[in-house]
PDB file of C-alpha atoms in Angstrom:
ATOM      1  CA  MET A   1    -186.659 -80.418 218.298  1.00  0.00           C
ATOM      2  CA  ARG A   2    -183.435 -80.655 220.423  1.00  0.00           C
ATOM      3  CA  ASP A   3    -181.628 -77.691 218.617  1.00  0.00           C
ATOM      4  CA  GLU A   4    -183.987 -74.576 219.644  1.00  0.00           C
ATOM      5  CA  SER A   5    -181.826 -72.821 216.610  1.00  0.00           C
ATOM      6  CA  THR A   6    -183.270 -75.627 213.841  1.00  0.00           C
ATOM      7  CA  THR A   7    -184.589 -74.193 210.876  1.00  0.00           C
ATOM      8  CA  LEU A   8    -187.844 -76.638 211.485  1.00  0.00           C
ATOM      9  CA  GLN A   9    -187.918 -74.717 215.370  1.00  0.00           C
ATOM     10  CA  VAL A  10    -188.079 -71.615 213.519  1.00  0.00           C
ATOM     11  CA  PHE A  11    -190.760 -73.006 211.505  1.00  0.00           C
ATOM     12  CA  TYR A  12    -192.809 -74.598 214.381  1.00  0.00           C
ATOM     13  CA  GLN A  13    -192.259 -71.126 216.361  1.00  0.00           C
ATOM     14  CA  ASN A  14    -193.830 -69.036 213.861  1.00  0.00           C
ATOM     15  CA  TRP A  15    -196.248 -71.827 212.867  1.00  0.00           C
ATOM     16  CA  LYS A  16    -197.572 -71.882 216.356  1.00  0.00           C
ATOM     17  CA  GLU A  17    -197.239 -67.784 217.062  1.00  0.00           C
ATOM     18  CA  TYR A  18    -199.481 -67.649 213.308  1.00  0.00           C
ATOM     19  CA  MET A  19    -202.478 -69.707 214.862  1.00  0.00           C
ATOM     20  CA  ASP A  20    -202.201 -67.537 218.011  1.00  0.00           C
ATOM     21  CA  THR A  21    -202.850 -64.536 216.146  1.00  0.00           C
ATOM     22  CA  VAL A  22    -206.236 -66.852 214.731  1.00  0.00           C
ATOM     23  CA  LYS A  23    -207.189 -67.473 218.544  1.00  0.00           C
ATOM     24  CA  VAL A  24    -207.105 -64.054 219.658  1.00  0.00           C
ATOM     25  CA  ALA A  25    -209.482 -62.912 216.165  1.00  0.00           C
ATOM     26  CA  ILE A  26    -211.723 -65.160 217.414  1.00  0.00           C
ATOM     27  CA  ALA A  27    -211.758 -65.334 221.100  1.00  0.00           C
ATOM     28  CA  PRO A  28    -214.577 -61.958 221.054  1.00  0.00           C
ATOM     29  CA  LEU A  29    -215.916 -62.609 218.558  1.00  0.00           C
ATOM     30  CA  THR A  30    -220.358 -63.803 219.522  1.00  0.00           C
ATOM     31  CA  PRO A  31    -222.210 -66.934 218.301  1.00  0.00           C
ATOM     32  CA  GLU A  32    -223.466 -64.771 215.341  1.00  0.00           C
ATOM     33  CA  GLN A  33    -220.074 -63.540 213.974  1.00  0.00           C
ATOM     34  CA  LEU A  34    -218.568 -67.380 214.368  1.00  0.00           C
ATOM     35  CA  ALA A  35    -221.687 -68.085 212.041  1.00  0.00           C
ATOM     36  CA  LEU A  36    -220.569 -65.657 209.186  1.00  0.00           C
ATOM     37  CA  ARG A  37    -218.961 -66.856 205.730  1.00  0.00           C
ATOM     38  CA  ALA A  38    -217.220 -65.345 203.214  1.00  0.00           C
ATOM     39  CA  ALA A  39    -220.365 -66.850 200.588  1.00  0.00           C
ATOM     40  CA  PRO A  40    -223.358 -68.381 201.240  1.00  0.00           C
ATOM     41  CA  HIS A  41    -221.312 -71.753 199.985  1.00  0.00           C
ATOM     42  CA  GLU A  42    -218.815 -71.514 201.936  1.00  0.00           C
ATOM     43  CA  ARG A  43    -217.413 -72.597 205.594  1.00  0.00           C
ATOM     44  CA  SER A  44    -218.506 -70.002 208.701  1.00  0.00           C
ATOM     45  CA  VAL A  45    -215.702 -69.353 210.824  1.00  0.00           C
ATOM     46  CA  ASP A  46    -216.376 -71.655 213.452  1.00  0.00           C
ATOM     47  CA  GLU A  47    -216.986 -74.535 210.747  1.00  0.00           C
ATOM     48  CA  ILE A  48    -213.384 -72.807 209.631  1.00  0.00           C
ATOM     49  CA  VAL A  49    -212.279 -73.441 213.130  1.00  0.00           C
ATOM     50  CA  GLN A  50    -213.507 -76.749 213.443  1.00  0.00           C
ATOM     51  CA  HIS A  51    -212.251 -77.963 210.068  1.00  0.00           C
ATOM     52  CA  ILE A  52    -208.292 -77.334 211.891  1.00  0.00           C
ATOM     53  CA  VAL A  53    -208.623 -79.089 214.715  1.00  0.00           C
ATOM     54  CA  ALA A  54    -210.671 -81.897 213.166  1.00  0.00           C
ATOM     55  CA  ALA A  55    -207.671 -81.650 210.718  1.00  0.00           C
ATOM     56  CA  ARG A  56    -205.135 -82.518 212.889  1.00  0.00           C
ATOM     57  CA  ALA A  57    -206.664 -84.941 215.122  1.00  0.00           C
ATOM     58  CA  ASP A  58    -207.314 -86.796 211.934  1.00  0.00           C
ATOM     59  CA  TRP A  59    -203.671 -86.459 210.258  1.00  0.00           C
ATOM     60  CA  PHE A  60    -201.879 -87.369 213.833  1.00  0.00           C
ATOM     61  CA  HIS A  61    -204.216 -89.968 215.465  1.00  0.00           C
ATOM     62  CA  ASP A  62    -206.610 -91.402 212.590  1.00  0.00           C
ATOM     63  CA  PHE A  63    -203.302 -91.618 209.747  1.00  0.00           C
ATOM     64  CA  MET A  64    -200.008 -91.790 212.231  1.00  0.00           C
ATOM     65  CA  GLY A  65    -201.461 -93.634 214.871  1.00  0.00           C
ATOM     66  CA  GLU A  66    -200.572 -90.621 218.077  1.00  0.00           C
ATOM     67  CA  GLY A  67    -203.105 -90.466 220.576  1.00  0.00           C
ATOM     68  CA  GLY A  68    -205.387 -91.141 222.289  1.00  0.00           C
ATOM     69  CA  ASN A  69    -209.111 -90.456 223.533  1.00  0.00           C
ATOM     70  CA  GLU A  70    -207.829 -87.350 224.004  1.00  0.00           C
ATOM     71  CA  ILE A  71    -206.807 -86.524 220.317  1.00  0.00           C
ATOM     72  CA  ALA A  72    -209.631 -88.618 218.672  1.00  0.00           C
ATOM     73  CA  GLN A  73    -212.366 -86.443 220.186  1.00  0.00           C
ATOM     74  CA  PHE A  74    -211.650 -83.503 217.690  1.00  0.00           C
ATOM     75  CA  VAL A  75    -212.213 -85.827 215.150  1.00  0.00           C
ATOM     76  CA  GLN A  76    -215.791 -85.466 214.991  1.00  0.00           C
ATOM     77  CA  TRP A  77    -215.375 -82.129 214.962  1.00  0.00           C
ATOM     78  CA  ASN A  78    -215.761 -82.011 211.016  1.00  0.00           C
ATOM     79  CA  ALA A  79    -218.215 -83.913 211.319  1.00  0.00           C
ATOM     80  CA  ALA A  80    -221.794 -82.456 209.116  1.00  0.00           C
ATOM     81  CA  ASP A  81    -224.062 -82.664 211.662  1.00  0.00           C
ATOM     82  CA  ALA A  82    -221.577 -81.796 214.715  1.00  0.00           C
ATOM     83  CA  PRO A  83    -222.782 -79.357 217.546  1.00  0.00           C
ATOM     84  CA  VAL A  84    -222.421 -75.594 217.401  1.00  0.00           C
ATOM     85  CA  ARG A  85    -218.903 -74.169 219.701  1.00  0.00           C
ATOM     86  CA  ASP A  86    -218.827 -71.280 220.975  1.00  0.00           C
ATOM     87  CA  ALA A  87    -215.417 -69.119 220.524  1.00  0.00           C
ATOM     88  CA  ALA A  88    -214.030 -70.364 224.203  1.00  0.00           C
ATOM     89  CA  GLU A  89    -214.451 -74.336 222.778  1.00  0.00           C
ATOM     90  CA  LEU A  90    -212.828 -73.171 219.369  1.00  0.00           C
ATOM     91  CA  ILE A  91    -209.770 -71.525 221.407  1.00  0.00           C
ATOM     92  CA  GLU A  92    -209.928 -74.731 224.005  1.00  0.00           C
ATOM     93  CA  GLY A  93    -209.714 -76.905 220.670  1.00  0.00           C
ATOM     94  CA  LEU A  94    -207.197 -75.056 218.811  1.00  0.00           C
ATOM     95  CA  ASP A  95    -205.036 -75.498 222.062  1.00  0.00           C
ATOM     96  CA  LYS A  96    -204.859 -78.853 222.739  1.00  0.00           C
ATOM     97  CA  SER A  97    -204.542 -79.699 219.512  1.00  0.00           C
ATOM     98  CA  TRP A  98    -201.677 -77.540 218.802  1.00  0.00           C
ATOM     99  CA  GLN A  99    -200.604 -79.144 222.771  1.00  0.00           C
ATOM    100  CA  PHE A 100    -200.504 -82.629 221.479  1.00  0.00           C
ATOM    101  CA  MET A 101    -198.909 -82.276 217.900  1.00  0.00           C
ATOM    102  CA  TRP A 102    -196.156 -80.148 220.088  1.00  0.00           C
ATOM    103  CA  GLU A 103    -195.252 -82.287 222.098  1.00  0.00           C
ATOM    104  CA  ARG A 104    -194.734 -85.144 219.216  1.00  0.00           C
ATOM    105  CA  LEU A 105    -192.340 -82.730 217.426  1.00  0.00           C
ATOM    106  CA  GLU A 106    -190.981 -81.929 220.318  1.00  0.00           C
ATOM    107  CA  ARG A 107    -190.279 -85.632 220.687  1.00  0.00           C
ATOM    108  CA  TRP A 108    -189.271 -86.854 216.911  1.00  0.00           C
ATOM    109  CA  ALA A 109    -185.988 -87.088 215.438  1.00  0.00           C
ATOM    110  CA  PRO A 110    -185.115 -86.295 212.166  1.00  0.00           C
ATOM    111  CA  GLU A 111    -185.079 -90.074 211.411  1.00  0.00           C
ATOM    112  CA  ASP A 112    -189.043 -90.476 213.240  1.00  0.00           C
ATOM    113  CA  MET A 113    -189.840 -87.876 210.114  1.00  0.00           C
ATOM    114  CA  GLN A 114    -188.598 -89.923 208.033  1.00  0.00           C
ATOM    115  CA  HIS A 115    -190.893 -93.133 208.643  1.00  0.00           C
ATOM    116  CA  THR A 116    -193.416 -93.379 206.265  1.00  0.00           C
ATOM    117  CA  PHE A 117    -196.861 -94.301 206.499  1.00  0.00           C
ATOM    118  CA  PRO A 118    -198.550 -96.468 203.154  1.00  0.00           C
ATOM    119  CA  ILE A 119    -201.855 -95.125 202.206  1.00  0.00           C
ATOM    120  CA  GLU A 120    -203.709 -95.493 198.688  1.00  0.00           C
ATOM    121  CA  TRP A 121    -205.481 -92.936 196.675  1.00  0.00           C
ATOM    122  CA  ARG A 122    -207.122 -92.751 194.433  1.00  0.00           C
ATOM    123  CA  GLY A 123    -206.132 -96.491 193.705  1.00  0.00           C
ATOM    124  CA  ASP A 124    -202.712 -95.996 193.599  1.00  0.00           C
ATOM    125  CA  PRO A 125    -201.231 -97.268 196.625  1.00  0.00           C
ATOM    126  CA  TYR A 126    -198.384 -93.893 198.511  1.00  0.00           C
ATOM    127  CA  ASP A 127    -195.668 -93.804 201.406  1.00  0.00           C
ATOM    128  CA  LEU A 128    -195.957 -90.395 203.209  1.00  0.00           C
ATOM    129  CA  SER A 129    -193.201 -89.572 205.426  1.00  0.00           C
ATOM    130  CA  ARG A 130    -194.150 -87.600 208.798  1.00  0.00           C
ATOM    131  CA  SER A 131    -192.793 -85.062 208.007  1.00  0.00           C
ATOM    132  CA  TRP A 132    -194.796 -84.727 204.756  1.00  0.00           C
ATOM    133  CA  VAL A 133    -198.275 -84.708 207.028  1.00  0.00           C
ATOM    134  CA  VAL A 134    -196.741 -82.132 209.542  1.00  0.00           C
ATOM    135  CA  TRP A 135    -195.992 -80.213 206.535  1.00  0.00           C
ATOM    136  CA  HIS A 136    -199.286 -81.068 205.196  1.00  0.00           C
ATOM    137  CA  VAL A 137    -201.017 -79.887 208.582  1.00  0.00           C
ATOM    138  CA  LEU A 138    -198.835 -77.330 208.817  1.00  0.00           C
ATOM    139  CA  GLU A 139    -199.549 -75.992 204.827  1.00  0.00           C
ATOM    140  CA  HIS A 140    -203.481 -76.286 206.024  1.00  0.00           C
ATOM    141  CA  ASP A 141    -203.901 -74.726 209.068  1.00  0.00           C
ATOM    142  CA  LEU A 142    -202.160 -71.523 207.021  1.00  0.00           C
ATOM    143  CA  GLN A 143    -204.428 -71.944 204.347  1.00  0.00           C
ATOM    144  CA  HIS A 144    -207.712 -72.126 206.630  1.00  0.00           C
ATOM    145  CA  GLY A 145    -206.171 -69.466 209.079  1.00  0.00           C
ATOM    146  CA  GLY A 146    -206.079 -67.226 205.698  1.00  0.00           C
ATOM    147  CA  GLU A 147    -209.924 -67.760 205.052  1.00  0.00           C
ATOM    148  CA  ILE A 148    -210.583 -66.562 208.289  1.00  0.00           C
ATOM    149  CA  SER A 149    -208.831 -63.597 207.774  1.00  0.00           C
ATOM    150  CA  LEU A 150    -210.584 -63.204 204.727  1.00  0.00           C
ATOM    151  CA  THR A 151    -213.771 -63.933 206.314  1.00  0.00           C
ATOM    152  CA  LEU A 152    -213.882 -61.310 209.342  1.00  0.00           C
ATOM    153  CA  GLY A 153    -212.047 -58.760 207.267  1.00  0.00           C
ATOM    154  CA  ILE A 154    -214.918 -59.264 204.308  1.00  0.00           C
ATOM    155  CA  HIS A 155    -217.431 -58.678 207.659  1.00  0.00           C
ATOM    156  CA  GLY A 156    -215.200 -55.567 208.649  1.00  0.00           C
ATOM    157  CA  LEU A 157    -214.155 -57.782 212.025  1.00  0.00           C
ATOM    158  CA  ASP A 158    -210.695 -57.730 213.041  1.00  0.00           C
ATOM    159  CA  ALA A 159    -208.906 -60.359 211.028  1.00  0.00           C
ATOM    160  CA  PRO A 160    -205.413 -61.943 212.407  1.00  0.00           C
ATOM    161  CA  ARG A 161    -202.303 -59.556 212.728  1.00  0.00           C
ATOM    162  CA  PRO A 162    -199.212 -61.019 212.987  1.00  0.00           C
TER     163      PRO A 162
END
């Protein structure tokens, strides 16, 4: 993003600031608190954070082919047998995956955002643009940030605050 005043720059900055509130909320949590769920069949707080980090890596690395092992390692954070991580590790995953995405968002010009990637979904072929992928990751972060907020609030803990 070469022009600091662009609408996209505002979106990206606010996205980061929102996710920073998530980090502030999870930083003091104990392992027991990170294991809390909104309901028995829902993900725990730590599983939600791992899912956010893994989705970022999956879309940027696996789908768009960006980066190497520094980001690929996070795809496995969403696996059923992924190890339990403490708050510091979760924050590190959020930070590293954000930095990885940010480096690309800073580099990509408008024409780069229009590049498309073929995908087949439910038997039908599609071409997804890089801009759609970025939007999808943004909306995914917001959805699951809200899920973290709800879960913490249900249990009387401080939720992310803008």
